[in-house]
Amino acid sequence: MNDISNAFDIRSATADDVAALTEFGARTFYESFAAGNTAEDMAKHLASAWHPDLQNREILDASIDTLLARDSSGALAGFAQVRDNVAPEGVAMSRPVELWRFYVDRPWQGRGLASTLMNAVFERARARGGRELWLGVWERNERALAFYRKCGFEKVGQKIFVVGTDPQTDHVMRRLL
Ligand SMILES: CC(C)(COP(=O)(O)OP(=O)(O)OC[C@H]1O[C@@H](n2cnc3c(N)ncnc32)[C@H](O)[C@@H]1OP(=O)(O)O)[C@@H](O)C(=O)NCCC(=O)NCCS
């Protein structure tokens, strides 16, 4: 694979990034999952998760790290959020940190940005004092499942994630840090 590490930079979000993150997060969620959900469930989910007030709060929240990957023009290419959060019921973990959201824009998928962003996530999670990193991923999201396995995550359980009104099964995966 070509070295693309100079083609983008990864840094923490600031309050100046709220509008861009809200637009990017809503758009990438829609593009990733619109085909697998009804329009009503999608609209309900987007309204509940993506609003400048919410992203402003997330960026200012000390228990959350928001990492932005930007291309050389300054446009967002991906983002990740990690947060202090216990693992779902039934999954025992010591010093867990959650990989809450992880999105790479379509033109950047399959080009190595995701792996570089994941390494930045590992670094942040360790800096938070984490020993184990966990995440929830939709059981039907084959590409993300393959990517997370490639990054060393393994399935340790499952949980429900509600999109709009639709309760969906997420695999819970974890990796030692
Ligand atoms: C998940 C995501 C971050 C992974 O980044 P990426 O750049 O696409 O990842 P990679 O291409 O390095 O790895 C994906 C792997 O899945 C494989 N893959 C691609 N499409 C696939 C499919 N439909 N089914 C199974 N595997 C698939 C790829 O071949 C690749 O494996 P390989 O490197 O061994 O060939 C990115 O695809 C993304 O942002 N998707 C949309 C949002 C999303 O689903 N986020 C995760 C929410 S939990």
mmCIF file of C-alpha atoms and ligand atoms in Angstrom:
data_model
loop_
_atom_site.group_PDB
_atom_site.id
_atom_site.type_symbol
_atom_site.label_atom_id
_atom_site.label_comp_id
_atom_site.label_asym_id
_atom_site.label_seq_id
_atom_site.Cartn_x
_atom_site.Cartn_y
_atom_site.Cartn_z
ATOM 1 C CA MET A 1 0.000 0.000 0.000
ATOM 2 C CA ASN A 2 1.244 3.521 -0.746
ATOM 3 C CA ASP A 3 2.333 5.580 2.259
ATOM 4 C CA ILE A 4 -0.444 8.106 2.733
ATOM 5 C CA SER A 5 0.619 9.271 6.191
ATOM 6 C CA ASN A 6 1.588 12.688 4.774
ATOM 7 C CA ALA A 7 -1.744 13.076 2.996
ATOM 8 C CA PHE A 8 -3.707 13.859 6.146
ATOM 9 C CA ASP A 9 -3.245 14.878 9.749
ATOM 10 C CA ILE A 10 -4.930 13.685 12.920
ATOM 11 C CA ARG A 11 -5.597 15.973 15.857
ATOM 12 C CA SER A 12 -8.086 16.594 18.649
ATOM 13 C CA ALA A 13 -11.274 18.465 17.826
ATOM 14 C CA THR A 14 -11.813 21.944 19.266
ATOM 15 C CA ALA A 15 -14.941 24.084 19.573
ATOM 16 C CA ASP A 16 -14.109 25.505 16.110
ATOM 17 C CA ASP A 17 -14.775 22.060 14.618
ATOM 18 C CA VAL A 18 -18.361 21.657 15.868
ATOM 19 C CA ALA A 19 -20.170 22.532 12.618
ATOM 20 C CA ALA A 20 -17.870 20.407 10.448
ATOM 21 C CA LEU A 21 -18.092 17.409 12.780
ATOM 22 C CA THR A 22 -21.899 17.585 12.975
ATOM 23 C CA GLU A 23 -22.236 17.674 9.198
ATOM 24 C CA PHE A 24 -19.633 14.965 8.651
ATOM 25 C CA GLY A 25 -20.940 12.645 11.369
ATOM 26 C CA ALA A 26 -24.531 12.844 10.157
ATOM 27 C CA ARG A 27 -23.547 12.421 6.512
ATOM 28 C CA THR A 28 -21.249 9.426 7.059
ATOM 29 C CA PHE A 29 -23.805 7.690 9.306
ATOM 30 C CA TYR A 30 -26.460 8.237 6.646
ATOM 31 C CA GLU A 31 -24.241 7.013 3.806
ATOM 32 C CA SER A 32 -23.176 3.954 5.800
ATOM 33 C CA PHE A 33 -26.571 2.825 7.052
ATOM 34 C CA ALA A 34 -29.426 4.403 5.045
ATOM 35 C CA ALA A 35 -29.772 1.296 2.881
ATOM 36 C CA GLY A 36 -30.289 -0.932 5.945
ATOM 37 C CA ASN A 37 -32.836 1.229 7.778
ATOM 38 C CA THR A 38 -36.198 2.854 7.113
ATOM 39 C CA ALA A 39 -36.196 6.581 6.321
ATOM 40 C CA GLU A 40 -38.148 7.214 9.546
ATOM 41 C CA ASP A 41 -35.683 5.338 11.772
ATOM 42 C CA MET A 42 -32.757 7.022 10.064
ATOM 43 C CA ALA A 43 -34.271 10.517 10.496
ATOM 44 C CA LYS A 44 -35.062 9.824 14.153
ATOM 45 C CA HIS A 45 -31.564 8.566 14.863
ATOM 46 C CA LEU A 46 -29.852 11.463 13.070
ATOM 47 C CA ALA A 47 -31.975 14.000 14.970
ATOM 48 C CA SER A 48 -31.068 12.365 18.292
ATOM 49 C CA ALA A 49 -27.300 12.101 17.694
ATOM 50 C CA TRP A 50 -26.194 14.896 15.358
ATOM 51 C CA HIS A 51 -26.793 18.488 16.349
ATOM 52 C CA PRO A 52 -24.205 21.225 16.959
ATOM 53 C CA ASP A 53 -25.231 21.458 20.634
ATOM 54 C CA LEU A 54 -24.477 17.750 21.097
ATOM 55 C CA GLN A 55 -21.104 17.804 19.299
ATOM 56 C CA ASN A 56 -20.152 20.961 21.208
ATOM 57 C CA ARG A 57 -20.850 19.170 24.478
ATOM 58 C CA GLU A 58 -18.924 16.072 23.325
ATOM 59 C CA ILE A 59 -15.869 18.095 22.310
ATOM 60 C CA LEU A 60 -15.828 19.941 25.644
ATOM 61 C CA ASP A 61 -16.423 16.759 27.694
ATOM 62 C CA ALA A 62 -13.189 15.644 29.390
ATOM 63 C CA SER A 63 -14.337 12.013 29.431
ATOM 64 C CA ILE A 64 -14.419 11.945 25.599
ATOM 65 C CA ASP A 65 -11.563 12.280 23.088
ATOM 66 C CA THR A 66 -12.647 13.363 19.604
ATOM 67 C CA LEU A 67 -9.996 12.794 16.943
ATOM 68 C CA LEU A 68 -10.319 14.350 13.487
ATOM 69 C CA ALA A 69 -8.448 13.256 10.359
ATOM 70 C CA ARG A 70 -8.211 16.003 7.732
ATOM 71 C CA ASP A 71 -6.907 15.852 4.195
ATOM 72 C CA SER A 72 -4.358 18.326 2.820
ATOM 73 C CA SER A 73 -7.149 20.778 1.924
ATOM 74 C CA GLY A 74 -8.384 20.777 5.524
ATOM 75 C CA ALA A 75 -11.544 18.791 4.763
ATOM 76 C CA LEU A 76 -12.575 16.047 7.161
ATOM 77 C CA ALA A 77 -11.646 12.540 5.964
ATOM 78 C CA GLY A 78 -12.536 10.615 9.121
ATOM 79 C CA PHE A 79 -13.091 10.872 12.843
ATOM 80 C CA ALA A 80 -13.029 8.735 15.962
ATOM 81 C CA GLN A 81 -14.384 9.228 19.465
ATOM 82 C CA VAL A 82 -13.210 7.304 22.502
ATOM 83 C CA ARG A 83 -14.735 7.696 25.924
ATOM 84 C CA ASP A 84 -14.504 6.404 29.452
ATOM 85 C CA ASN A 85 -17.301 3.870 29.621
ATOM 86 C CA VAL A 86 -17.814 0.499 31.267
ATOM 87 C CA ALA A 87 -18.377 -2.528 29.061
ATOM 88 C CA PRO A 88 -21.949 -3.736 28.483
ATOM 89 C CA GLU A 89 -23.555 -6.038 31.031
ATOM 90 C CA GLY A 90 -22.149 -9.559 31.036
ATOM 91 C CA VAL A 91 -18.751 -8.551 29.622
ATOM 92 C CA ALA A 92 -16.029 -8.292 32.280
ATOM 93 C CA MET A 93 -13.169 -5.903 31.558
ATOM 94 C CA SER A 94 -10.429 -4.248 33.495
ATOM 95 C CA ARG A 95 -9.912 -0.496 32.938
ATOM 96 C CA PRO A 96 -12.128 -0.355 29.838
ATOM 97 C CA VAL A 97 -12.265 2.483 27.333
ATOM 98 C CA GLU A 98 -14.923 2.510 24.615
ATOM 99 C CA LEU A 99 -14.274 3.209 20.962
ATOM 100 C CA TRP A 100 -17.618 4.947 20.600
ATOM 101 C CA ARG A 101 -17.593 6.137 16.972
ATOM 102 C CA PHE A 102 -15.213 5.426 14.104
ATOM 103 C CA TYR A 103 -15.918 6.692 10.569
ATOM 104 C CA VAL A 104 -13.815 7.117 7.447
ATOM 105 C CA ASP A 105 -15.283 8.950 4.449
ATOM 106 C CA ARG A 106 -15.857 6.773 1.372
ATOM 107 C CA PRO A 107 -13.080 8.224 -0.829
ATOM 108 C CA TRP A 108 -10.607 7.326 1.943
ATOM 109 C CA GLN A 109 -11.772 3.802 2.673
ATOM 110 C CA GLY A 110 -9.375 1.004 1.771
ATOM 111 C CA ARG A 111 -6.389 3.366 1.654
ATOM 112 C CA GLY A 112 -4.853 2.987 5.108
ATOM 113 C CA LEU A 113 -6.328 6.033 6.797
ATOM 114 C CA ALA A 114 -8.481 3.815 9.029
ATOM 115 C CA SER A 115 -5.442 1.918 10.361
ATOM 116 C CA THR A 116 -3.561 5.133 11.088
ATOM 117 C CA LEU A 117 -6.612 6.593 12.830
ATOM 118 C CA MET A 118 -6.979 3.372 14.820
ATOM 119 C CA ASN A 119 -3.359 3.653 16.013
ATOM 120 C CA ALA A 120 -4.131 7.188 17.214
ATOM 121 C CA VAL A 121 -7.172 5.770 19.021
ATOM 122 C CA PHE A 122 -4.992 3.163 20.784
ATOM 123 C CA GLU A 123 -2.616 5.914 21.900
ATOM 124 C CA ARG A 124 -5.447 8.047 23.298
ATOM 125 C CA ALA A 125 -7.095 5.119 25.038
ATOM 126 C CA ARG A 126 -3.791 4.193 26.714
ATOM 127 C CA ALA A 127 -3.274 7.830 27.726
ATOM 128 C CA ARG A 128 -6.694 7.626 29.423
ATOM 129 C CA GLY A 129 -5.338 4.755 31.513
ATOM 130 C CA GLY A 130 -7.229 2.113 29.569
ATOM 131 C CA ARG A 131 -6.113 -1.512 29.469
ATOM 132 C CA GLU A 132 -8.891 -2.800 27.219
ATOM 133 C CA LEU A 133 -10.611 -1.084 24.301
ATOM 134 C CA TRP A 134 -14.130 -2.207 23.394
ATOM 135 C CA LEU A 135 -16.709 -1.286 20.767
ATOM 136 C CA GLY A 136 -20.157 -2.199 19.479
ATOM 137 C CA VAL A 137 -20.562 -2.905 15.764
ATOM 138 C CA TRP A 138 -23.738 -3.858 13.896
ATOM 139 C CA GLU A 139 -23.791 -7.580 13.157
ATOM 140 C CA ARG A 140 -24.545 -6.771 9.484
ATOM 141 C CA ASN A 141 -21.607 -4.367 9.050
ATOM 142 C CA GLU A 142 -19.288 -6.885 7.373
ATOM 143 C CA ARG A 143 -16.641 -4.399 6.315
ATOM 144 C CA ALA A 144 -16.263 -2.895 9.790
ATOM 145 C CA LEU A 145 -16.213 -6.386 11.349
ATOM 146 C CA ALA A 146 -13.392 -7.392 8.988
ATOM 147 C CA PHE A 147 -11.509 -4.177 9.710
ATOM 148 C CA TYR A 148 -11.801 -4.528 13.484
ATOM 149 C CA ARG A 149 -10.655 -8.163 13.345
ATOM 150 C CA LYS A 150 -7.647 -7.009 11.312
ATOM 151 C CA CYS A 151 -6.925 -4.506 14.111
ATOM 152 C CA GLY A 152 -6.871 -7.268 16.742
ATOM 153 C CA PHE A 153 -10.409 -7.018 18.130
ATOM 154 C CA GLU A 154 -12.336 -10.172 18.951
ATOM 155 C CA LYS A 155 -16.004 -10.745 19.712
ATOM 156 C CA VAL A 156 -16.761 -11.053 23.423
ATOM 157 C CA GLY A 157 -20.525 -10.501 23.541
ATOM 158 C CA GLN A 158 -23.422 -8.596 22.075
ATOM 159 C CA LYS A 159 -25.739 -5.712 22.901
ATOM 160 C CA ILE A 160 -28.732 -3.904 21.480
ATOM 161 C CA PHE A 161 -28.334 -0.571 19.677
ATOM 162 C CA VAL A 162 -31.574 1.211 18.807
ATOM 163 C CA VAL A 163 -31.662 3.063 15.485
ATOM 164 C CA GLY A 164 -34.801 5.206 15.633
ATOM 165 C CA THR A 165 -37.296 2.594 16.809
ATOM 166 C CA ASP A 166 -35.418 -0.484 15.549
ATOM 167 C CA PRO A 167 -33.502 -2.546 18.123
ATOM 168 C CA GLN A 168 -30.448 -3.956 16.318
ATOM 169 C CA THR A 169 -27.859 -6.469 17.498
ATOM 170 C CA ASP A 170 -24.316 -5.182 17.842
ATOM 171 C CA HIS A 171 -21.332 -7.448 18.346
ATOM 172 C CA VAL A 172 -19.278 -6.318 21.300
ATOM 173 C CA MET A 173 -15.580 -6.611 20.422
ATOM 174 C CA ARG A 174 -12.515 -5.924 22.509
ATOM 175 C CA ARG A 175 -8.766 -5.684 22.277
ATOM 176 C CA LEU A 176 -6.020 -5.348 24.840
ATOM 177 C CA LEU A 177 -4.248 -2.012 24.709
HETATM 178 C C1 LIG B 1 -15.201 0.540 8.978
HETATM 179 C C2 LIG B 1 -14.160 1.435 8.333
HETATM 180 C C3 LIG B 1 -13.656 2.457 9.331
HETATM 181 C C4 LIG B 1 -12.972 0.584 7.890
HETATM 182 O O1 LIG B 1 -12.060 1.369 7.180
HETATM 183 P P1 LIG B 1 -11.569 0.875 5.724
HETATM 184 O O2 LIG B 1 -10.588 1.829 5.201
HETATM 185 O O3 LIG B 1 -12.786 0.610 4.920
HETATM 186 O O4 LIG B 1 -10.878 -0.504 6.178
HETATM 187 P P2 LIG B 1 -9.902 -1.448 5.345
HETATM 188 O O5 LIG B 1 -10.170 -1.330 3.874
HETATM 189 O O6 LIG B 1 -8.512 -1.227 5.825
HETATM 190 O O7 LIG B 1 -10.358 -2.868 5.888
HETATM 191 C C5 LIG B 1 -11.624 -3.392 5.604
HETATM 192 C C6 LIG B 1 -11.483 -4.859 5.283
HETATM 193 O O8 LIG B 1 -12.775 -5.381 4.991
HETATM 194 C C7 LIG B 1 -12.740 -6.001 3.731
HETATM 195 N N1 LIG B 1 -14.040 -5.767 3.136
HETATM 196 C C8 LIG B 1 -14.430 -4.795 2.303
HETATM 197 N N2 LIG B 1 -15.734 -4.918 2.017
HETATM 198 C C9 LIG B 1 -16.166 -6.004 2.681
HETATM 199 C C10 LIG B 1 -17.405 -6.654 2.773
HETATM 200 N N3 LIG B 1 -18.494 -6.195 2.123
HETATM 201 N N4 LIG B 1 -17.513 -7.757 3.557
HETATM 202 C C11 LIG B 1 -16.433 -8.226 4.224
HETATM 203 N N5 LIG B 1 -15.225 -7.651 4.172
HETATM 204 C C12 LIG B 1 -15.092 -6.548 3.414
HETATM 205 C C13 LIG B 1 -11.621 -5.345 2.978
HETATM 206 O O9 LIG B 1 -11.140 -6.194 1.981
HETATM 207 C C14 LIG B 1 -10.607 -5.124 4.072
HETATM 208 O O10 LIG B 1 -9.858 -6.286 4.389
HETATM 209 P P3 LIG B 1 -8.372 -6.521 3.775
HETATM 210 O O11 LIG B 1 -7.533 -5.320 4.140
HETATM 211 O O12 LIG B 1 -7.911 -7.771 4.441
HETATM 212 O O13 LIG B 1 -8.563 -6.644 2.303
HETATM 213 C C15 LIG B 1 -14.746 2.179 7.084
HETATM 214 O O14 LIG B 1 -15.094 1.242 6.088
HETATM 215 C C16 LIG B 1 -15.951 3.029 7.436
HETATM 216 O O15 LIG B 1 -15.799 4.127 7.951
HETATM 217 N N6 LIG B 1 -17.163 2.496 7.139
HETATM 218 C C17 LIG B 1 -18.401 3.242 7.329
HETATM 219 C C18 LIG B 1 -18.681 3.600 8.766
HETATM 220 C C19 LIG B 1 -18.622 2.412 9.696
HETATM 221 O O16 LIG B 1 -19.163 1.353 9.418
HETATM 222 N N7 LIG B 1 -17.995 2.646 10.848
HETATM 223 C C20 LIG B 1 -17.892 1.644 11.892
HETATM 224 C C21 LIG B 1 -19.068 1.756 12.792
HETATM 225 S S1 LIG B 1 -18.968 0.564 14.101
#
